[in-house]
């Protein structure tokens, strides 16, 4: 059981979103942040680094947005849905953009294939959380 | 002249948004992140901390979202407008929410008054950047 | 297999630290960042929030330091050991401080008990990585 | 007057470090984080990006470490000097490393010259804060 799940279990108040969907999103966000941080670095060490510039940039954005979104989603106290929902929208856009670019390199770079997968899973998990909040 | 402005002046490629509007937004985002981080801590040290819980939570969100948005806005290379625009929307929502709550405490806590001002300025600067990108 | 592990497996260059120790540290850092972010929020929602102020503050520090340390440890390209080692030292100090304070509340708050465990594991994993780098 | 300074002025409790030295450090940390984030992106857009890989990596580390250190230094409530001091040491190491590498490119890239200056100022401001805390 992930720490996100354990901590949510012991939250002192109640919250009105499905706990399974919420923890799945938080875990996917943390996974995607880690994958994008590492993939940007893997790209930097490729001999043909000039071809990876777009991938590096989009992965840096995605790592930062996922970490911030994981933080906001982890805070249940006095949650403002107008903030969480618009941030989830931004995170979905970022995961899609980063996932598309990683996929273009997936056949030549195994690290981009792994990162594309993390981005797709995170995009899906954020969309499910957004649907559950509506 | 801020570092955001100096670094943008020496950017090696061209970019298609007004440099003045862009640097004003980056500076306002960094200012707001700092104000919210410090205000959340000021709230924590108030004797009536229980009344400040909502303000703390919204300021933590806003600090993190502003820092991430400043990073994305600072990167011009291979910019994806679908990501930057939706993140600016989320940042505007967060600054509005945090600014509203700080304003409720502005007459009793000087730190909340200062933070409300930083949130309002940042909301406005992000909106101007979003308009300039459309 | 965690994303940290998968991405390290496909790193294009070589690196001179044990891959198992490195991925264990990155995973523990991400876990601890998540636990501290959530625990600070759990503390905020406790009826006796005034008694949790120290715990909130130390968990906010620890979450931020762990996220930054995970990023630095995930980047292998052109690594500067003088930076990584001193940051690991700071992270160990933060995990110890945060773990000690969470432990003080462990019998009354289950979320603090879980967070204390994440801090202890992270402190140990960082120390092992630091030893492996020396 | 910076937001760091305004917020510190309205801090509800007392703190035992010189306010001028503290705000100078927080401002320098935020400036350096901004400079390093933008410089890493400027490097990414250089035609000879392969020569800038080390500079990109060290600037990514420095931006993240400075942002985290600014947050910890901005929090006065229940401050643990063992955490702040070791983090300041790590930040000094990172600013030195990043400043040295930027300086190597200062004659060919104006953005690296600006960033080197931000790193040197931040290193100095952190050292002064560390001395004031001892």
Short mmCIF file of C-alpha atoms in Angstrom, two decimals:
data_model
loop_
_atom_site.label_atom_id
_atom_site.label_comp_id
_atom_site.label_asym_id
_atom_site.label_seq_id
_atom_site.Cartn_x
_atom_site.Cartn_y
_atom_site.Cartn_z
CA UNK A 1 0.00 0.00 0.00
CA UNK A 2 1.51 3.33 -1.05
CA UNK A 3 2.20 6.15 1.42
CA UNK A 4 -0.44 8.24 -0.37
CA UNK A 5 -2.97 5.54 0.46
CA UNK A 6 -1.80 5.04 4.07
CA UNK A 7 -1.88 8.75 4.82
CA UNK A 8 -5.30 9.21 3.26
CA UNK A 9 -6.59 6.34 5.41
CA UNK A 10 -5.65 8.25 8.56
CA UNK A 11 -6.93 11.66 7.45
CA UNK A 12 -8.79 13.14 10.46
CA UNK A 13 -11.76 14.61 8.58
CA UNK A 14 -13.98 13.29 5.79
CA UNK A 15 -13.52 14.06 2.10
CA UNK A 16 -15.99 13.69 -0.72
CA UNK A 17 -14.02 12.02 -3.51
CA UNK A 18 -13.47 8.26 -3.96
CA UNK A 19 -10.30 7.33 -1.99
CA UNK A 20 -9.18 4.71 -4.53
CA UNK A 21 -9.37 7.14 -7.46
CA UNK A 22 -7.61 9.83 -5.47
CA UNK A 23 -4.70 7.67 -4.34
CA UNK A 24 -4.32 6.19 -7.83
CA UNK A 25 -3.97 9.74 -9.18
CA UNK A 26 -1.46 10.82 -6.52
CA UNK A 27 0.66 7.70 -7.10
CA UNK A 28 0.55 8.18 -10.90
CA UNK A 29 1.51 11.85 -10.49
CA UNK A 30 4.54 11.02 -8.34
CA UNK A 31 5.56 8.23 -10.75
CA UNK A 32 5.26 10.55 -13.74
CA UNK A 33 7.26 13.32 -12.04
CA UNK A 34 10.05 10.82 -11.36
CA UNK A 35 9.94 9.38 -14.91
CA UNK A 36 10.06 12.84 -16.53
CA UNK A 37 12.91 14.08 -14.30
CA UNK A 38 14.98 11.00 -15.12
CA UNK A 39 14.05 10.98 -18.82
CA UNK A 40 15.10 14.63 -19.27
CA UNK A 41 18.48 13.64 -17.80
CA UNK A 42 18.70 10.51 -19.99
CA UNK A 43 18.02 12.75 -23.02
CA UNK A 44 20.79 15.12 -21.91
CA UNK A 45 23.31 12.28 -22.02
CA UNK A 46 22.36 11.07 -25.53
CA UNK A 47 25.05 11.66 -28.19
CA UNK A 48 22.41 13.31 -30.41
CA UNK A 49 21.23 15.67 -27.68
CA UNK A 50 20.18 18.37 -30.19
CA UNK A 51 17.37 16.08 -31.39
CA UNK A 52 16.13 15.67 -27.80
CA UNK A 53 15.72 19.36 -26.93
CA UNK A 54 11.93 19.38 -27.28
CA UNK A 55 11.65 16.19 -25.22
CA UNK A 56 13.86 17.66 -22.45
CA UNK A 57 11.82 20.86 -22.27
CA UNK A 58 8.43 19.13 -22.17
CA UNK A 59 9.65 16.62 -19.56
CA UNK A 60 10.95 19.44 -17.33
CA UNK A 61 7.51 21.10 -17.52
CA UNK A 62 5.71 17.81 -16.87
CA UNK A 63 7.88 16.86 -13.88
CA UNK A 64 7.24 20.20 -12.20
CA UNK A 65 3.51 20.27 -12.97
CA UNK A 66 3.03 16.67 -11.74
CA UNK A 67 4.86 17.37 -8.46
CA UNK A 68 2.75 20.47 -7.84
CA UNK A 69 -0.47 18.65 -8.77
CA UNK A 70 0.42 15.74 -6.45
CA UNK A 71 0.83 18.26 -3.62
CA UNK A 72 -2.48 19.98 -4.28
CA UNK A 73 -4.30 16.63 -4.65
CA UNK A 74 -2.73 15.38 -1.40
CA UNK A 75 -4.13 18.31 0.57
CA UNK A 76 -7.75 17.64 1.51
CA UNK A 77 -8.12 20.36 4.12
CA UNK A 78 -10.19 23.34 2.86
CA UNK A 79 -9.82 22.16 -0.73
CA UNK A 80 -10.94 24.67 -3.39
CA UNK A 81 -12.26 22.62 -6.37
CA UNK A 82 -11.82 25.60 -8.75
CA UNK A 83 -8.07 25.38 -8.13
CA UNK A 84 -7.70 21.57 -8.14
CA UNK A 85 -9.82 21.11 -11.25
CA UNK A 86 -8.03 23.70 -13.37
CA UNK A 87 -4.67 22.35 -12.23
CA UNK A 88 -5.73 18.81 -13.19
CA UNK A 89 -6.66 20.19 -16.65
CA UNK A 90 -3.19 21.74 -16.98
CA UNK A 91 -1.57 18.49 -15.83
CA UNK A 92 -3.55 16.48 -18.39
CA UNK A 93 -2.36 18.86 -21.14
CA UNK A 94 1.23 18.53 -19.98
CA UNK A 95 1.15 14.71 -19.73
CA UNK A 96 -0.36 14.51 -23.21
CA UNK A 97 2.24 16.83 -24.72
CA UNK A 98 5.14 15.14 -22.98
CA UNK A 99 3.76 11.64 -23.72
CA UNK A 100 3.39 12.45 -27.44
CA UNK A 101 6.97 13.68 -27.73
CA UNK A 102 8.39 10.73 -25.74
CA UNK A 103 6.46 8.34 -27.98
CA UNK A 104 8.17 9.81 -31.08
CA UNK A 105 11.49 8.61 -29.61
CA UNK A 106 10.21 5.34 -28.12
CA UNK A 107 11.64 3.06 -30.81
CA UNK A 108 15.16 4.54 -30.55
CA UNK A 109 15.33 5.27 -26.80
CA UNK A 110 14.04 2.79 -24.22
CA UNK A 111 13.95 5.56 -21.58
CA UNK A 112 11.51 7.56 -23.71
CA UNK A 113 9.29 4.48 -24.07
CA UNK A 114 9.14 4.07 -20.29
CA UNK A 115 8.47 7.78 -19.79
CA UNK A 116 5.73 7.83 -22.44
CA UNK A 117 4.00 5.04 -20.51
CA UNK A 118 4.21 6.97 -17.23
CA UNK A 119 2.77 10.08 -18.95
CA UNK A 120 -0.15 8.11 -20.46
CA UNK A 121 -1.00 6.49 -17.13
CA UNK A 122 -0.84 9.83 -15.34
CA UNK A 123 -3.00 11.56 -17.95
CA UNK A 124 -5.62 8.82 -17.53
CA UNK A 125 -5.50 8.86 -13.72
CA UNK A 126 -5.88 12.67 -13.66
CA UNK A 127 -8.84 12.48 -16.01
CA UNK A 128 -10.51 9.88 -13.79
CA UNK A 129 -9.98 12.08 -10.74
CA UNK A 130 -11.35 15.10 -12.59
CA UNK A 131 -14.43 13.10 -13.64
CA UNK A 132 -14.92 11.89 -10.06
CA UNK A 133 -14.80 15.49 -8.79
CA UNK A 134 -17.43 16.78 -11.24
CA UNK B 1 16.34 45.16 -14.15
CA UNK B 2 15.24 41.76 -12.85
CA UNK B 3 17.11 38.55 -13.65
CA UNK B 4 14.05 37.35 -15.59
CA UNK B 5 14.42 40.40 -17.82
CA UNK B 6 18.20 40.12 -18.19
CA UNK B 7 18.05 36.44 -19.09
CA UNK B 8 15.27 36.96 -21.60
CA UNK B 9 17.34 39.72 -23.25
CA UNK B 10 20.10 37.23 -23.96
CA UNK B 11 17.88 34.35 -25.13
CA UNK B 12 19.57 32.91 -28.27
CA UNK B 13 16.42 32.37 -30.36
CA UNK B 14 13.37 34.54 -31.04
CA UNK B 15 10.04 34.23 -29.19
CA UNK B 16 6.65 35.52 -30.19
CA UNK B 17 5.26 37.08 -27.03
CA UNK B 18 5.87 40.65 -25.80
CA UNK B 19 9.03 40.59 -23.65
CA UNK B 20 7.74 43.24 -21.23
CA UNK B 21 4.52 41.36 -20.52
CA UNK B 22 6.40 38.08 -20.15
CA UNK B 23 9.00 39.38 -17.69
CA UNK B 24 6.30 41.23 -15.70
CA UNK B 25 4.46 37.92 -15.32
CA UNK B 26 7.57 35.94 -14.32
CA UNK B 27 8.52 38.59 -11.73
CA UNK B 28 4.98 38.68 -10.33
CA UNK B 29 4.90 34.86 -10.15
CA UNK B 30 8.17 34.71 -8.20
CA UNK B 31 7.00 37.52 -5.90
CA UNK B 32 3.70 35.76 -5.24
CA UNK B 33 5.39 32.42 -4.54
CA UNK B 34 7.59 34.13 -1.95
CA UNK B 35 4.67 36.05 -0.40
CA UNK B 36 2.52 32.91 -0.10
CA UNK B 37 5.33 30.78 1.35
CA UNK B 38 6.04 33.42 4.00
CA UNK B 39 2.37 34.17 4.70
CA UNK B 40 1.58 30.48 5.30
CA UNK B 41 4.38 30.50 7.89
CA UNK B 42 3.17 33.78 9.44
CA UNK B 43 -0.28 32.19 9.75
CA UNK B 44 1.25 29.15 11.46
CA UNK B 45 2.71 31.36 14.17
CA UNK B 46 -0.53 33.23 14.92
CA UNK B 47 -2.04 32.47 18.36
CA UNK B 48 -5.40 31.76 16.67
CA UNK B 49 -3.89 29.32 14.16
CA UNK B 50 -7.14 27.31 13.87
CA UNK B 51 -8.78 30.30 12.15
CA UNK B 52 -5.94 30.46 9.62
CA UNK B 53 -6.11 26.85 8.36
CA UNK B 54 -7.86 27.71 5.10
CA UNK B 55 -5.42 30.55 4.44
CA UNK B 56 -2.42 28.26 5.08
CA UNK B 57 -3.73 25.59 2.72
CA UNK B 58 -4.54 27.98 -0.13
CA UNK B 59 -1.19 29.77 0.25
CA UNK B 60 0.70 26.45 0.09
CA UNK B 61 -1.14 25.63 -3.15
CA UNK B 62 -0.53 29.10 -4.58
CA UNK B 63 3.19 29.13 -3.73
CA UNK B 64 3.73 25.79 -5.47
CA UNK B 65 1.61 26.65 -8.52
CA UNK B 66 3.31 30.05 -8.95
CA UNK B 67 6.81 28.52 -8.77
CA UNK B 68 5.89 25.90 -11.36
CA UNK B 69 4.23 28.49 -13.62
CA UNK B 70 7.28 30.78 -13.36
CA UNK B 71 9.44 27.87 -14.52
CA UNK B 72 7.21 26.99 -17.47
CA UNK B 73 6.91 30.68 -18.48
CA UNK B 74 10.69 31.09 -18.23
CA UNK B 75 11.30 28.28 -20.73
CA UNK B 76 10.91 29.60 -24.27
CA UNK B 77 12.54 26.67 -26.06
CA UNK B 78 9.98 24.42 -27.82
CA UNK B 79 7.15 25.98 -25.85
CA UNK B 80 3.78 24.17 -26.11
CA UNK B 81 1.06 26.86 -25.77
CA UNK B 82 -1.57 24.24 -24.81
CA UNK B 83 0.46 23.55 -21.66
CA UNK B 84 1.42 27.14 -20.79
CA UNK B 85 -2.08 28.49 -21.35
CA UNK B 86 -3.87 25.90 -19.23
CA UNK B 87 -1.27 26.30 -16.48
CA UNK B 88 -1.78 30.08 -16.54
CA UNK B 89 -5.54 29.46 -16.14
CA UNK B 90 -4.86 27.26 -13.10
CA UNK B 91 -2.50 29.86 -11.66
CA UNK B 92 -5.11 32.61 -12.09
CA UNK B 93 -7.66 30.44 -10.22
CA UNK B 94 -5.17 29.80 -7.42
CA UNK B 95 -4.15 33.48 -7.06
CA UNK B 96 -7.82 34.50 -6.96
CA UNK B 97 -8.69 31.91 -4.31
CA UNK B 98 -5.65 32.68 -2.18
CA UNK B 99 -6.07 36.46 -2.63
CA UNK B 100 -9.75 36.27 -1.56
CA UNK B 101 -8.92 34.37 1.62
CA UNK B 102 -5.96 36.62 2.51
CA UNK B 103 -8.18 39.66 2.01
CA UNK B 104 -10.63 38.31 4.61
CA UNK B 105 -7.80 38.54 7.19
CA UNK B 106 -6.25 41.78 5.88
CA UNK B 107 -7.62 44.05 8.60
CA UNK B 108 -6.38 41.82 11.46
CA UNK B 109 -3.10 40.53 9.96
CA UNK B 110 -0.73 42.85 8.08
CA UNK B 111 1.02 39.81 6.52
CA UNK B 112 -2.25 38.72 4.91
CA UNK B 113 -2.75 42.21 3.50
CA UNK B 114 0.68 42.13 1.86
CA UNK B 115 0.07 38.61 0.54
CA UNK B 116 -3.36 39.55 -0.86
CA UNK B 117 -1.68 42.34 -2.82
CA UNK B 118 0.94 39.95 -4.24
CA UNK B 119 -1.84 37.51 -5.27
CA UNK B 120 -3.88 40.26 -7.00
CA UNK B 121 -0.85 41.53 -8.92
CA UNK B 122 0.10 38.03 -9.98
CA UNK B 123 -3.45 37.18 -11.09
CA UNK B 124 -3.48 40.33 -13.23
CA UNK B 125 0.00 39.73 -14.71
CA UNK B 126 -0.91 36.12 -15.61
CA UNK B 127 -4.11 37.28 -17.27
CA UNK B 128 -2.20 39.85 -19.33
CA UNK B 129 0.27 37.17 -20.42
CA UNK B 130 -2.57 34.82 -21.32
CA UNK B 131 -4.24 37.57 -23.38
CA UNK B 132 -0.95 38.34 -25.13
CA UNK B 133 -0.54 34.64 -26.05
CA UNK B 134 -3.99 34.30 -27.59
CA UNK C 1 9.95 -2.31 -10.60
CA UNK C 2 9.73 1.44 -9.87
CA UNK C 3 10.06 4.09 -12.58
CA UNK C 4 13.31 5.25 -10.93
CA UNK C 5 14.68 1.75 -11.48
CA UNK C 6 13.36 1.40 -15.04
CA UNK C 7 14.75 4.76 -16.11
CA UNK C 8 18.14 4.09 -14.56
CA UNK C 9 18.29 0.77 -16.43
CA UNK C 10 18.03 2.62 -19.74
CA UNK C 11 20.49 5.44 -18.91
CA UNK C 12 22.70 5.89 -22.00
CA UNK C 13 26.04 6.37 -20.18
CA UNK C 14 27.68 4.56 -17.28
CA UNK C 15 27.58 5.75 -13.66
CA UNK C 16 29.79 4.78 -10.76
CA UNK C 17 27.39 4.16 -7.89
CA UNK C 18 25.53 0.91 -7.14
CA UNK C 19 22.22 1.01 -9.07
CA UNK C 20 20.27 -0.82 -6.34
CA UNK C 21 21.36 1.60 -3.62
CA UNK C 22 20.65 4.59 -5.87
CA UNK C 23 17.14 3.51 -6.86
CA UNK C 24 16.31 2.55 -3.26
CA UNK C 25 17.27 6.10 -2.21
CA UNK C 26 15.28 7.78 -5.00
CA UNK C 27 12.20 5.68 -4.18
CA UNK C 28 12.53 6.41 -0.45
CA UNK C 29 12.93 10.13 -1.17
CA UNK C 30 9.77 10.26 -3.29
CA UNK C 31 7.86 8.23 -0.67
CA UNK C 32 9.01 10.54 2.12
CA UNK C 33 8.10 13.69 0.16
CA UNK C 34 4.58 12.30 -0.35
CA UNK C 35 4.24 11.22 3.30
CA UNK C 36 5.40 14.61 4.63
CA UNK C 37 3.15 16.59 2.26
CA UNK C 38 0.13 14.54 3.31
CA UNK C 39 1.05 14.51 7.01
CA UNK C 40 1.38 18.31 7.12
CA UNK C 41 -2.16 18.47 5.70
CA UNK C 42 -3.43 15.84 8.14
CA UNK C 43 -1.95 17.92 10.98
CA UNK C 44 -3.72 21.03 9.63
CA UNK C 45 -7.07 19.29 9.97
CA UNK C 46 -6.55 18.13 13.55
CA UNK C 47 -8.81 19.85 16.13
CA UNK C 48 -5.72 20.63 18.25
CA UNK C 49 -3.82 22.19 15.34
CA UNK C 50 -1.84 24.54 17.62
CA UNK C 51 -0.02 21.50 19.06
CA UNK C 52 0.93 20.37 15.54
CA UNK C 53 2.61 23.59 14.36
CA UNK C 54 6.17 22.27 14.76
CA UNK C 55 5.24 19.04 12.99
CA UNK C 56 3.67 20.97 10.08
CA UNK C 57 6.72 23.19 9.64
CA UNK C 58 9.27 20.37 9.75
CA UNK C 59 7.18 18.25 7.35
CA UNK C 60 6.94 21.15 4.87
CA UNK C 61 10.74 21.47 4.95
CA UNK C 62 11.25 17.71 4.63
CA UNK C 63 8.83 17.35 1.69
CA UNK C 64 10.59 20.10 -0.25
CA UNK C 65 14.12 18.90 0.56
CA UNK C 66 13.26 15.27 -0.35
CA UNK C 67 11.75 16.30 -3.71
CA UNK C 68 14.83 18.37 -4.56
CA UNK C 69 17.19 15.60 -3.43
CA UNK C 70 15.28 13.02 -5.51
CA UNK C 71 15.74 15.27 -8.55
CA UNK C 72 19.48 15.74 -7.98
CA UNK C 73 19.99 12.01 -7.30
CA UNK C 74 18.02 11.14 -10.45
CA UNK C 75 20.35 13.20 -12.65
CA UNK C 76 23.47 11.21 -13.45
CA UNK C 77 24.75 13.39 -16.28
CA UNK C 78 27.76 15.52 -15.24
CA UNK C 79 27.05 14.86 -11.58
CA UNK C 80 29.04 17.01 -9.12
CA UNK C 81 29.57 14.89 -5.96
CA UNK C 82 30.28 18.00 -3.85
CA UNK C 83 26.68 19.09 -4.51
CA UNK C 84 24.97 15.69 -4.18
CA UNK C 85 26.84 14.75 -1.01
CA UNK C 86 26.12 17.98 0.85
CA UNK C 87 22.49 17.84 -0.23
CA UNK C 88 22.22 14.25 1.04
CA UNK C 89 23.64 15.47 4.38
CA UNK C 90 20.96 18.19 4.54
CA UNK C 91 18.28 15.67 3.64
CA UNK C 92 19.42 13.29 6.38
CA UNK C 93 19.22 16.16 8.92
CA UNK C 94 15.73 17.04 7.72
CA UNK C 95 14.44 13.45 7.80
CA UNK C 96 15.84 13.01 11.32
CA UNK C 97 14.26 16.22 12.60
CA UNK C 98 10.91 15.53 10.96
CA UNK C 99 10.97 11.85 11.99
CA UNK C 100 11.67 12.78 15.63
CA UNK C 101 8.77 15.23 15.77
CA UNK C 102 6.35 12.83 14.03
CA UNK C 103 7.34 10.10 16.47
CA UNK C 104 6.33 12.33 19.41
CA UNK C 105 2.76 12.30 18.00
CA UNK C 106 2.76 8.68 16.82
CA UNK C 107 0.66 7.28 19.66
CA UNK C 108 -2.10 9.90 19.24
CA UNK C 109 -2.06 10.34 15.44
CA UNK C 110 -1.79 7.35 13.07
CA UNK C 111 -0.76 9.67 10.22
CA UNK C 112 2.27 10.82 12.20
CA UNK C 113 3.25 7.22 12.86
CA UNK C 114 3.17 6.44 9.12
CA UNK C 115 5.12 9.61 8.33
CA UNK C 116 7.75 8.89 11.00
CA UNK C 117 8.31 5.52 9.35
CA UNK C 118 8.76 7.14 5.90
CA UNK C 119 11.25 9.63 7.38
CA UNK C 120 13.30 6.90 9.10
CA UNK C 121 13.47 4.80 5.92
CA UNK C 122 14.49 7.81 3.87
CA UNK C 123 17.16 8.88 6.35
CA UNK C 124 18.63 5.36 6.21
CA UNK C 125 18.46 5.12 2.40
CA UNK C 126 20.17 8.52 2.01
CA UNK C 127 22.92 7.49 4.43
CA UNK C 128 23.51 4.29 2.47
CA UNK C 129 23.75 6.25 -0.77
CA UNK C 130 26.14 8.72 0.84
CA UNK C 131 28.32 5.85 2.11
CA UNK C 132 28.29 4.26 -1.36
CA UNK C 133 29.45 7.54 -2.92
CA UNK C 134 32.41 8.01 -0.57
CA UNK D 1 11.09 46.73 -0.51
CA UNK D 2 10.86 43.07 -1.54
CA UNK D 3 7.97 40.81 -0.51
CA UNK D 4 10.43 38.75 1.58
CA UNK D 5 11.22 41.90 3.54
CA UNK D 6 7.58 43.04 3.87
CA UNK D 7 6.42 39.62 5.07
CA UNK D 8 9.26 39.33 7.57
CA UNK D 9 8.35 42.77 8.95
CA UNK D 10 4.87 41.51 9.84
CA UNK D 11 5.95 38.13 11.29
CA UNK D 12 3.90 37.66 14.51
CA UNK D 13 6.68 36.22 16.68
CA UNK D 14 10.32 37.21 17.22
CA UNK D 15 13.26 35.57 15.46
CA UNK D 16 16.92 35.61 16.41
CA UNK D 17 18.73 36.32 13.14
CA UNK D 18 19.41 39.77 11.61
CA UNK D 19 16.40 40.66 9.43
CA UNK D 20 18.51 42.45 6.80
CA UNK D 21 20.85 39.49 6.31
CA UNK D 22 17.90 37.09 6.19
CA UNK D 23 15.91 39.01 3.58
CA UNK D 24 19.04 39.61 1.48
CA UNK D 25 19.59 35.83 1.43
CA UNK D 26 15.96 35.04 0.54
CA UNK D 27 15.97 37.61 -2.28
CA UNK D 28 19.30 36.32 -3.62
CA UNK D 29 18.00 32.73 -3.48
CA UNK D 30 14.86 33.60 -5.46
CA UNK D 31 16.92 35.59 -7.99
CA UNK D 32 19.36 32.72 -8.42
CA UNK D 33 16.59 30.16 -8.88
CA UNK D 34 15.10 32.33 -11.63
CA UNK D 35 18.47 32.93 -13.30
CA UNK D 36 19.38 29.21 -13.29
CA UNK D 37 15.96 28.12 -14.62
CA UNK D 38 16.20 30.62 -17.49
CA UNK D 39 19.88 29.93 -18.18
CA UNK D 40 19.30 26.17 -18.48
CA UNK D 41 16.65 26.97 -21.08
CA UNK D 42 18.93 29.46 -22.89
CA UNK D 43 21.58 26.72 -23.02
CA UNK D 44 19.03 24.29 -24.49
CA UNK D 45 18.43 26.65 -27.39
CA UNK D 46 22.11 27.15 -28.25
CA UNK D 47 23.20 25.62 -31.60
CA UNK D 48 26.09 23.91 -29.78
CA UNK D 49 23.86 22.38 -27.09
CA UNK D 50 26.17 19.37 -26.59
CA UNK D 51 28.80 21.70 -25.10
CA UNK D 52 26.25 23.09 -22.65
CA UNK D 53 25.12 19.78 -21.09
CA UNK D 54 27.13 20.22 -17.88
CA UNK D 55 25.87 23.80 -17.51
CA UNK D 56 22.24 22.69 -18.00
CA UNK D 57 22.54 19.95 -15.40
CA UNK D 58 24.21 22.11 -12.75
CA UNK D 59 21.70 24.94 -13.33
CA UNK D 60 18.76 22.54 -12.93
CA UNK D 61 20.22 21.39 -9.60
CA UNK D 62 20.91 24.96 -8.46
CA UNK D 63 17.44 26.26 -9.38
CA UNK D 64 15.77 23.49 -7.39
CA UNK D 65 18.11 23.76 -4.38
CA UNK D 66 17.74 27.58 -4.25
CA UNK D 67 13.92 27.39 -4.37
CA UNK D 68 13.89 24.83 -1.55
CA UNK D 69 16.39 26.84 0.50
CA UNK D 70 14.36 30.05 0.02
CA UNK D 71 11.31 28.20 1.37
CA UNK D 72 13.13 26.84 4.43
CA UNK D 73 14.75 30.25 5.13
CA UNK D 74 11.35 31.96 4.78
CA UNK D 75 9.84 29.78 7.50
CA UNK D 76 10.73 31.15 10.92
CA UNK D 77 8.18 29.17 12.94
CA UNK D 78 9.79 26.32 14.93
CA UNK D 79 12.97 26.58 12.86
CA UNK D 80 15.47 23.72 13.33
CA UNK D 81 18.97 25.21 12.81
CA UNK D 82 20.47 21.75 12.12
CA UNK D 83 18.27 21.58 9.00
CA UNK D 84 18.65 25.18 7.81
CA UNK D 85 22.41 25.23 8.31
CA UNK D 86 23.12 22.01 6.44
CA UNK D 87 20.80 23.08 3.63
CA UNK D 88 22.62 26.42 3.37
CA UNK D 89 25.89 24.47 3.09
CA UNK D 90 24.42 22.41 0.23
CA UNK D 91 23.15 25.56 -1.46
CA UNK D 92 26.57 27.21 -1.21
CA UNK D 93 28.15 24.12 -2.85
CA UNK D 94 25.55 24.20 -5.63
CA UNK D 95 25.92 27.95 -6.32
CA UNK D 96 29.70 27.58 -6.45
CA UNK D 97 29.54 24.63 -8.84
CA UNK D 98 26.96 26.26 -11.08
CA UNK D 99 28.70 29.64 -10.94
CA UNK D 100 32.05 28.08 -11.94
CA UNK D 101 30.54 26.32 -14.96
CA UNK D 102 28.58 29.42 -16.08
CA UNK D 103 31.74 31.48 -15.81
CA UNK D 104 33.51 29.14 -18.26
CA UNK D 105 30.90 30.15 -20.88
CA UNK D 106 30.63 33.82 -19.87
CA UNK D 107 32.69 35.20 -22.75
CA UNK D 108 30.69 33.35 -25.43
CA UNK D 109 27.19 33.44 -23.87
CA UNK D 110 25.84 36.61 -22.23
CA UNK D 111 23.14 34.54 -20.45
CA UNK D 112 25.83 32.49 -18.70
CA UNK D 113 27.58 35.68 -17.60
CA UNK D 114 24.35 36.96 -16.01
CA UNK D 115 23.69 33.58 -14.37
CA UNK D 116 27.26 33.34 -13.02
CA UNK D 117 26.71 36.71 -11.34
CA UNK D 118 23.43 35.53 -9.74
CA UNK D 119 25.16 32.37 -8.46
CA UNK D 120 28.09 34.34 -6.95
CA UNK D 121 25.73 36.76 -5.20
CA UNK D 122 23.62 33.93 -3.84
CA UNK D 123 26.65 31.97 -2.62
CA UNK D 124 27.83 35.06 -0.75
CA UNK D 125 24.39 35.86 0.72
CA UNK D 126 23.96 32.27 1.93
CA UNK D 127 27.39 32.34 3.55
CA UNK D 128 26.56 35.58 5.35
CA UNK D 129 23.31 34.07 6.62
CA UNK D 130 25.13 30.94 7.76
CA UNK D 131 27.72 33.06 9.61
CA UNK D 132 24.93 35.11 11.24
CA UNK D 133 23.26 31.89 12.45
CA UNK D 134 26.39 30.47 14.09
#
